[in-house]
Coordinates of C-alpha atoms in Angstrom, one line a residue:
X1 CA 14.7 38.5 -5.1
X2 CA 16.7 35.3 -6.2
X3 CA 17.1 31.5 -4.7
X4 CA 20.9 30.0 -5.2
X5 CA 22.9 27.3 -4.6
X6 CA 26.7 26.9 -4.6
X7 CA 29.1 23.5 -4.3
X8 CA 32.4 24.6 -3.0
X9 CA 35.0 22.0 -2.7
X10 CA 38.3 22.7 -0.8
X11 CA 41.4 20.9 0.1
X12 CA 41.7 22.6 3.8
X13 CA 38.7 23.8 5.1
X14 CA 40.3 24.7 8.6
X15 CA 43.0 26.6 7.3
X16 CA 45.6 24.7 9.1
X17 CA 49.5 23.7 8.0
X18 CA 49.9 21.2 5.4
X19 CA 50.8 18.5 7.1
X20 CA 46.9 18.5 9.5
X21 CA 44.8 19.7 6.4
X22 CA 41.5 17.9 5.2
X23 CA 39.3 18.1 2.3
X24 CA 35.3 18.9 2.1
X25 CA 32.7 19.9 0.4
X26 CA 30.7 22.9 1.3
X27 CA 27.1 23.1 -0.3
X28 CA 24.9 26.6 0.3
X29 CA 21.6 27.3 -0.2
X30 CA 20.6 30.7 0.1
X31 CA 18.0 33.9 -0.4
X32 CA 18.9 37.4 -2.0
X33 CA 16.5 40.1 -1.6
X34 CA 16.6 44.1 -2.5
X35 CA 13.3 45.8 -2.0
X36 CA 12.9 49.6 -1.7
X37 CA 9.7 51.5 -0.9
X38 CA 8.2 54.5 -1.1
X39 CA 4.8 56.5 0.1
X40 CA 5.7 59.8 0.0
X41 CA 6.3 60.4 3.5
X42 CA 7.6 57.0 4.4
X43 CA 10.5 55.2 2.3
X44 CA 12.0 51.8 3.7
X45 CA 14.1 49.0 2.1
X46 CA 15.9 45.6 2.6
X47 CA 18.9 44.5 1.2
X48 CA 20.9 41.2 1.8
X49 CA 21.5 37.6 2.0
X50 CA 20.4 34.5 4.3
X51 CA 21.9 30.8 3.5
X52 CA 22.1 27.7 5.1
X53 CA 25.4 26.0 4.8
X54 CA 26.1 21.7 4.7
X55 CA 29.8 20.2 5.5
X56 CA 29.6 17.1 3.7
X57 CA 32.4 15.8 5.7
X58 CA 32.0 17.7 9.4
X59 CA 35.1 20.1 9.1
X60 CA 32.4 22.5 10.6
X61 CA 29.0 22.0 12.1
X62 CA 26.2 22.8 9.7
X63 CA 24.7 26.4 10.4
X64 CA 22.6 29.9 9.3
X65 CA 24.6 32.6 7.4
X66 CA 23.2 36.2 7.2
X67 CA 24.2 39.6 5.9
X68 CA 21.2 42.2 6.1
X69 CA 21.0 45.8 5.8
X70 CA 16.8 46.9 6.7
X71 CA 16.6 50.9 6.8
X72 CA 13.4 53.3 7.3
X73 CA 12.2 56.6 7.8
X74 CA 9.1 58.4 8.2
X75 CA 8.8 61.9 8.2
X76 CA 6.0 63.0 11.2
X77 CA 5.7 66.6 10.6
X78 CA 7.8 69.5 9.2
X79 CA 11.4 68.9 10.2
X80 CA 11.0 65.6 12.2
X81 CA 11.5 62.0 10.9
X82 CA 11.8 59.0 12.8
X83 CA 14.1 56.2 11.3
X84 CA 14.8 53.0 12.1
X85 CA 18.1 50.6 11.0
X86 CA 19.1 47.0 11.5
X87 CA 22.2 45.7 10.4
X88 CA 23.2 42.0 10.9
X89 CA 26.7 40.4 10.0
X90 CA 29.0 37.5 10.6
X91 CA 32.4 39.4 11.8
X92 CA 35.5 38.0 13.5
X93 CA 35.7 37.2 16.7
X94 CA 39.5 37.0 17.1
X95 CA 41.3 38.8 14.1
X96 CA 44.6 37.4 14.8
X97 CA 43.0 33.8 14.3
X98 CA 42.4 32.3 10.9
X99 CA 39.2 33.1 9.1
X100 CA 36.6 29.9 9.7
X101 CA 33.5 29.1 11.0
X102 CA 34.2 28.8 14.3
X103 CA 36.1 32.4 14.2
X104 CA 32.8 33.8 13.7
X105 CA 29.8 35.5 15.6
X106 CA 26.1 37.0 14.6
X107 CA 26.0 40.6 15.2
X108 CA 23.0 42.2 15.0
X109 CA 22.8 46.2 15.7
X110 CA 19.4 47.8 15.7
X111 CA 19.2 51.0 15.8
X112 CA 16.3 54.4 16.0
X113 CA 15.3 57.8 16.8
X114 CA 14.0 61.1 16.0
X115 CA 15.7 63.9 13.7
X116 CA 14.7 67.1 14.1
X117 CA 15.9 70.1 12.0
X118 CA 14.8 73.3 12.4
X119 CA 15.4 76.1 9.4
X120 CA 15.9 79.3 12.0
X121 CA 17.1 81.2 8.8
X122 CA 17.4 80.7 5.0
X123 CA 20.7 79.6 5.5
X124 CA 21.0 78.6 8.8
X125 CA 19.7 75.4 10.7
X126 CA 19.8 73.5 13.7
X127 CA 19.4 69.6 14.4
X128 CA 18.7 67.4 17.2
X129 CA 19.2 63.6 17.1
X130 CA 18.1 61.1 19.8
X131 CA 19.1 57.2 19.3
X132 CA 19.2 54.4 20.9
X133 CA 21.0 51.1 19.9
X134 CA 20.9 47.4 20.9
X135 CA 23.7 45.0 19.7
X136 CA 24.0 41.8 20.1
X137 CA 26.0 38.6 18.9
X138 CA 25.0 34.9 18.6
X139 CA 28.1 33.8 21.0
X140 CA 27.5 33.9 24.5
X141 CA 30.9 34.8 24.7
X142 CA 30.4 38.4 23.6
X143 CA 29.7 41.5 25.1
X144 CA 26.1 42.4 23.6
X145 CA 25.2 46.3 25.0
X146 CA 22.6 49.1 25.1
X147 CA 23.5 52.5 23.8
X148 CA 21.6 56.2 23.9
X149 CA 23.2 58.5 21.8
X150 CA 22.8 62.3 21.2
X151 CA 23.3 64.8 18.8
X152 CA 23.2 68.5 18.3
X153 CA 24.0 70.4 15.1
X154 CA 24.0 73.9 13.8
X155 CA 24.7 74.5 9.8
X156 CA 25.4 77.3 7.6
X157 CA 25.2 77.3 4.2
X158 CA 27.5 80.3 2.9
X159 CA 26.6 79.7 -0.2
X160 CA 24.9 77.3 -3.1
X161 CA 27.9 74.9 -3.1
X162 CA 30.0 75.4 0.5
X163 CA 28.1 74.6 4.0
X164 CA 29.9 74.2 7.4
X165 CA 28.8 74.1 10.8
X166 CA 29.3 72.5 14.4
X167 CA 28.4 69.4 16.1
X168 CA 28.2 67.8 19.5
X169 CA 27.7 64.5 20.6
X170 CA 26.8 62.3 23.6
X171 CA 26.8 58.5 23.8
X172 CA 26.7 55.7 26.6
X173 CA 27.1 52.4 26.6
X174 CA 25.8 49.7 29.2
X175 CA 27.4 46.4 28.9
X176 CA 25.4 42.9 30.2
X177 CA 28.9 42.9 32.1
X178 CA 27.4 46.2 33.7
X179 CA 30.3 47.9 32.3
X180 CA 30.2 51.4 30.9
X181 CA 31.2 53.8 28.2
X182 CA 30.8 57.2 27.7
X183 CA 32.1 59.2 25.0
X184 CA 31.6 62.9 24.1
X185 CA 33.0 65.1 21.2
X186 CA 32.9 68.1 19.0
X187 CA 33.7 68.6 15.7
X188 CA 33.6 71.3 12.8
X189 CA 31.8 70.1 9.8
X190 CA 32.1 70.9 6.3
X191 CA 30.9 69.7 2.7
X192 CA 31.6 71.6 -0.5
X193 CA 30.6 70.7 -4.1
X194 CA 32.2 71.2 -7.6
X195 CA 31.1 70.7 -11.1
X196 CA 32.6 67.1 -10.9
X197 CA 33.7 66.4 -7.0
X198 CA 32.1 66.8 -4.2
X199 CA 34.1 67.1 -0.3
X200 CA 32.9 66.3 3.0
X201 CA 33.7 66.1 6.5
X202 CA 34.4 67.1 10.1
X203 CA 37.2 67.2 12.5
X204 CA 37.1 67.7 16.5
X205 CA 37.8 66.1 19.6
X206 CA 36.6 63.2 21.7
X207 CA 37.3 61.6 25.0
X208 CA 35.9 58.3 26.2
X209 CA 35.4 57.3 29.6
X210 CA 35.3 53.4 30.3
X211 CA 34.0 52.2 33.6
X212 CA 33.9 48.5 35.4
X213 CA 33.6 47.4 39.0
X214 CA 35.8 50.1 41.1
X215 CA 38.4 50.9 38.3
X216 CA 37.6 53.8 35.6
X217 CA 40.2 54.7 32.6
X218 CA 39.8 57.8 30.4
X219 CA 41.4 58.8 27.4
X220 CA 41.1 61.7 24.8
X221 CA 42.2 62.4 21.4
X222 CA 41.9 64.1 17.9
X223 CA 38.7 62.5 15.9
X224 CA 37.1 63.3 12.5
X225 CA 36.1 62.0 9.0
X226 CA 36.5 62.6 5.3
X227 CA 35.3 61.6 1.6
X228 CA 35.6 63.2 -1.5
X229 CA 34.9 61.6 -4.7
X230 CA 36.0 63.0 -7.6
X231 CA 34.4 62.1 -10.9
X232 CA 37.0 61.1 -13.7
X233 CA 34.7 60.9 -16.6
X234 CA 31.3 59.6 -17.2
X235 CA 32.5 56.0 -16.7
X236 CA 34.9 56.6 -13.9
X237 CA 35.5 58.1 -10.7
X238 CA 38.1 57.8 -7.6
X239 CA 37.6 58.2 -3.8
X240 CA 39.3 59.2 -0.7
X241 CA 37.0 58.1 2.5
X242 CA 38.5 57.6 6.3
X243 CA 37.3 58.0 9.6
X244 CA 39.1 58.3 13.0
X245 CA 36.8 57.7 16.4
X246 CA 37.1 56.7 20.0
X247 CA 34.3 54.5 20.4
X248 CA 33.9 50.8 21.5
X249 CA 34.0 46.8 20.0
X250 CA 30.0 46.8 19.4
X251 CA 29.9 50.1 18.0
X252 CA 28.8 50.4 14.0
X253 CA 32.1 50.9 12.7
X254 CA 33.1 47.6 11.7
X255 CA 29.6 48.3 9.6
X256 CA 30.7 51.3 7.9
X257 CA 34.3 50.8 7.1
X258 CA 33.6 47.1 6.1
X259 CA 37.8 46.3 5.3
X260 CA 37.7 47.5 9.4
X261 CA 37.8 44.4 11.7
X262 CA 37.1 44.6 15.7
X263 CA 39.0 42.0 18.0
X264 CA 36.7 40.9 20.2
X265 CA 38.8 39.5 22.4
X266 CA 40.3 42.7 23.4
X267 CA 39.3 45.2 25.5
X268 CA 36.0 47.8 25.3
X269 CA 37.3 51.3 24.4
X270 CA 38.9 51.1 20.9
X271 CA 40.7 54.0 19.1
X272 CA 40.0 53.2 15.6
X273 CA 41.4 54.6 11.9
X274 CA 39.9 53.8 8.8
X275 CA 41.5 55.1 5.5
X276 CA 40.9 53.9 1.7
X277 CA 41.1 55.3 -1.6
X278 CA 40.1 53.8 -4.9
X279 CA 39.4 53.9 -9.0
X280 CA 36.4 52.7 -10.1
X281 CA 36.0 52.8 -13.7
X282 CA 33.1 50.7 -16.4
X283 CA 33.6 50.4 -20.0
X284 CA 31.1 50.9 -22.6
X285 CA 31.1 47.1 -23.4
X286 CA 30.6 46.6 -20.3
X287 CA 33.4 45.5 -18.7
X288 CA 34.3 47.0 -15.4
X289 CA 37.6 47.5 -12.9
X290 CA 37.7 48.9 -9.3
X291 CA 41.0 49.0 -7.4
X292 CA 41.7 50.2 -4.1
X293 CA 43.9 50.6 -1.0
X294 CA 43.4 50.8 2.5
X295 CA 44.9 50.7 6.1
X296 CA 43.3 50.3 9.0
X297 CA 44.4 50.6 13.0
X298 CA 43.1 49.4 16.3
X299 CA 44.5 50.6 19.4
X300 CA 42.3 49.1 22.5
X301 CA 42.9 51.5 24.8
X302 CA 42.3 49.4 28.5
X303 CA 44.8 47.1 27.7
X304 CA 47.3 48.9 25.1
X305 CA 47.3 46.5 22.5
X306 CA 47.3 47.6 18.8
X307 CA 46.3 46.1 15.6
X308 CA 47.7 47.8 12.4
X309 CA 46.6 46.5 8.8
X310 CA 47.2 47.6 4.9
X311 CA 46.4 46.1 1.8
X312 CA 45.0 45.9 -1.8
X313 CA 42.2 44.7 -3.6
X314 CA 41.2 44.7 -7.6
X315 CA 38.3 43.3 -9.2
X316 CA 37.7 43.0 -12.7
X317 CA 34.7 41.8 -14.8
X318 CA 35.1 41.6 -19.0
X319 CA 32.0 40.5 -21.2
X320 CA 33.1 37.8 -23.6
X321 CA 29.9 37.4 -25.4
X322 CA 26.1 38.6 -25.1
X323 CA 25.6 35.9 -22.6
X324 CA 29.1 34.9 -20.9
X325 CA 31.2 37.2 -19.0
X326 CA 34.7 36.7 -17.1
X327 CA 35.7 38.0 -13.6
X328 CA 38.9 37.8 -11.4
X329 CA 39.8 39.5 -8.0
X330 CA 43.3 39.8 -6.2
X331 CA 43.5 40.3 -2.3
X332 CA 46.5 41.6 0.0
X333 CA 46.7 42.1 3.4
X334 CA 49.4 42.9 5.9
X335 CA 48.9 43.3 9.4
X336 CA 50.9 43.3 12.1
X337 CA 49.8 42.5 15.9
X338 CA 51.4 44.2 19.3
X339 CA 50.2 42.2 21.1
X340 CA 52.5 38.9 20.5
X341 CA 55.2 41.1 17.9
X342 CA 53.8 39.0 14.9
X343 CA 53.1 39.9 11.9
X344 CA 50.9 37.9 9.2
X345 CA 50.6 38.5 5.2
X346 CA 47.5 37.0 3.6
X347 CA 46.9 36.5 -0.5
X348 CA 43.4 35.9 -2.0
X349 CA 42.8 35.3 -5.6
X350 CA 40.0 34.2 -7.5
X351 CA 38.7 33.6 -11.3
X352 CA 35.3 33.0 -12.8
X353 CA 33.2 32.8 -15.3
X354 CA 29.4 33.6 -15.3
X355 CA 26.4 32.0 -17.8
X356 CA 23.1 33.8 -18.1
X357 CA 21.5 30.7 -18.7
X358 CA 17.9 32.6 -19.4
X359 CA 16.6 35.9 -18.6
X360 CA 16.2 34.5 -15.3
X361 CA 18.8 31.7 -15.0
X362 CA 22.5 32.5 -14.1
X363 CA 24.9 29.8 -14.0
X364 CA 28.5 30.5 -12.5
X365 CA 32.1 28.3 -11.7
X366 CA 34.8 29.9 -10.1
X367 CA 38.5 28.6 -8.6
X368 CA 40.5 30.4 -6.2
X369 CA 43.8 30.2 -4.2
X370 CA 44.5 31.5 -0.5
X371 CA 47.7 31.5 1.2
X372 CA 48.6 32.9 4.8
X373 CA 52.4 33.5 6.2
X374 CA 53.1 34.7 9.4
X375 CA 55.6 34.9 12.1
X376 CA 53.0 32.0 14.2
X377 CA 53.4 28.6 13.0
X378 CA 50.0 27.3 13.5
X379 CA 48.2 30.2 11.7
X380 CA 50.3 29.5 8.2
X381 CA 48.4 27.6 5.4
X382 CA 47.7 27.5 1.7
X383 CA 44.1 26.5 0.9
X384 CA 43.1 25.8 -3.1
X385 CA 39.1 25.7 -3.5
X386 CA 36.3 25.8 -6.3
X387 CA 33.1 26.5 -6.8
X388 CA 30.1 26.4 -8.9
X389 CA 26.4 27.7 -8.5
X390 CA 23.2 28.8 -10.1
X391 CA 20.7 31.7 -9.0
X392 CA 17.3 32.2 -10.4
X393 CA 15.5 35.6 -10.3
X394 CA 12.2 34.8 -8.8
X395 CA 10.7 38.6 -9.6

């Protein structure tokens, strides 16, 4: 667990055209925590971040940040576990808007249920999965829902490294519009292993029913996921991960894929596409690099608009001494919107340096540069910012 504080100045902290920009001063005080748990037949954790954010001169009202992952799971008897999950984020609320304060929205998911798997031969198994879900965000605004899902499995293991099977699945969603939305699918399933990679994932089909008042729409398609990881050397490995669904704006998705953004503006039913691959690779001073890819697609189905994105991102971190160490990260991100035929091209990049002070003590400054272009006037600007901070380990 650590207590922080960061100072950020910027010279436009509403991301607006040159000409309307405005300096301020952003100060943060937050919590980090990362506790795990175990009792043999219970294991929980918590993972995250909670900070209270000050303009110094208004640009945005002063407010609660959070990012929290909590997890459980206890096993009641042979084969059946009960788990429970919250996750709560600050997402977008309209992705073809600039990235601010007042762009944002609280959403909390909570999710839980039993697992039960049933060994009906030494290598054959069945499951059964019952969940239900509650998400909700901190703007009125926004459609916050109740979801019951279920799933059954069967699995075959053909042998110590290969396993496949079959899986069907069965959600709706109630809306506090009272809208609805069903989905069902099937899929084929598969994981195999090798000395140094290791495969998984499933392909089927879905279709998704969306209900509101009198009018109904349904629409079907192919759905599946994937991610093998393939390990380099000792020190490095690269990925492949995607994911392809027909599911709805408060689903977890956003959650899983985290490059993955919904428009909440938009309609209920999304048909969403989530690929990335990536190096990531740590150097026996220890230094490190990750580099990655991705490209992401959003078709809301009720009201055929479609959001498209691809882009880059590197990090690097380099030890310059026992106690200092340097890091840098470079952002790009091209998306393109149907909705209004624009397209928009945004640039982050950003340079630090970090002190460990004491064993406890870590003292950090960093600068950074964002730009935005796009085919809309008024979401263009070029934003220069920097920041320094301590954090202190308090166990």
């Amino acid at each position: 667990m650590a207590v922080g504080q960061t100072i950020l100045t910027t010279n436009n902290a509403t991301k607006v055209l040159e000409q309307d920009r405005q300096d301020d001063t952003k100060s943060r005080t937050y919590l980090n925590a990362n506790y795990e748990k175990s009792d043999g037949r219970c294991v929980g954790g918590l993972s995250g971040s909670v900070g209270y954010t000050v303009w110094s001169d208004e640009s945005f009202d002063n407010e609660t940040d959070a990012q929290v992952d909590a997890r459980g799971r206890c096993e009641l008897s042979e084969g059946l576990s009960w788990s429970v999950t919250n996750n709560l984020r600050e997402v977008t609320q309209d992705t073809s808007d600039n990235d601010t304060p007042d762009n944002r929205t609280r959403k909390n998911l909570f999710s839980t249920g039993p697992n039960y798997i049933l060994h009906v031969s030494p290598v054959d198994s069945v499951s059964f999965e019952a969940r239900y879900e509650n998400t909700e965000f901190s703007e009125p605004e926004e459609r916050d829902s109740e979801r019951v899902i279920g799933t059954a499995g069967w699995s075959h293991l053909f042998n110590p490294t290969l396993n496949g099977g079959l899986s069907l699945s069965v959600s709706d969603t109630e809306y506090d519009t009272s809208a609805n939305v069903q989905v069902r699918s099937a899929q084929v399933n598969l994981g195999k292993r090798w000395a140094t990679a290791s495969l998984s994932g499933a392909l089927g089909v879905s279709e998704i029913e969306t209900e509101f008042g009198a009018s109904s729409s349904t629409s079907s398609g192919s759905v599946g996921n994937l991610e093998f990881i393939r390990e380099i050397s000792g020190s490095a490995e690269w990925y492949l991960r995607g994911a392809r669904e027909l599911t709805d704006s408060t689903s977890s998705f956003d959650i899983r894929f985290e490059e993955f953004e919904f428009n909440l503006t938009e309609s209920l039913a999304v048909e969403t596409t989530s690929l990335e691959a990536g190096l990531n690779k740590r150097f026996s001073n220890g230094s490190s690099l990750s580099a990655g890819v991705f490209t992401n697609s959003s078709d809301y189905l009720d009201s055929d608009e479609e959001e498209q994105s691809a882009g880059v991102r590197l990090s690097a971190t380099k030890s310059l001494s026992q106690l200092v160490s340097l890091y840098a990260k470079y952002g790009y991100r091209y998306t393109t919107f149907q909705k209004d035929e624009s397209d928009d091209e945004q640039l982050n990049i950003e340079m630090g340096l970090n002190y460990q002070a004491s064993r406890r003590l870590s003292v950090y400054a960093t600068v950074g540069y964002e730009e935005k272009g796009s085919d809309v006037e008024t979401r263009k600007y070029e934003e220069h910012w920097a920041l320094v901070g301590l954090e202190y380990q308090l166990r």
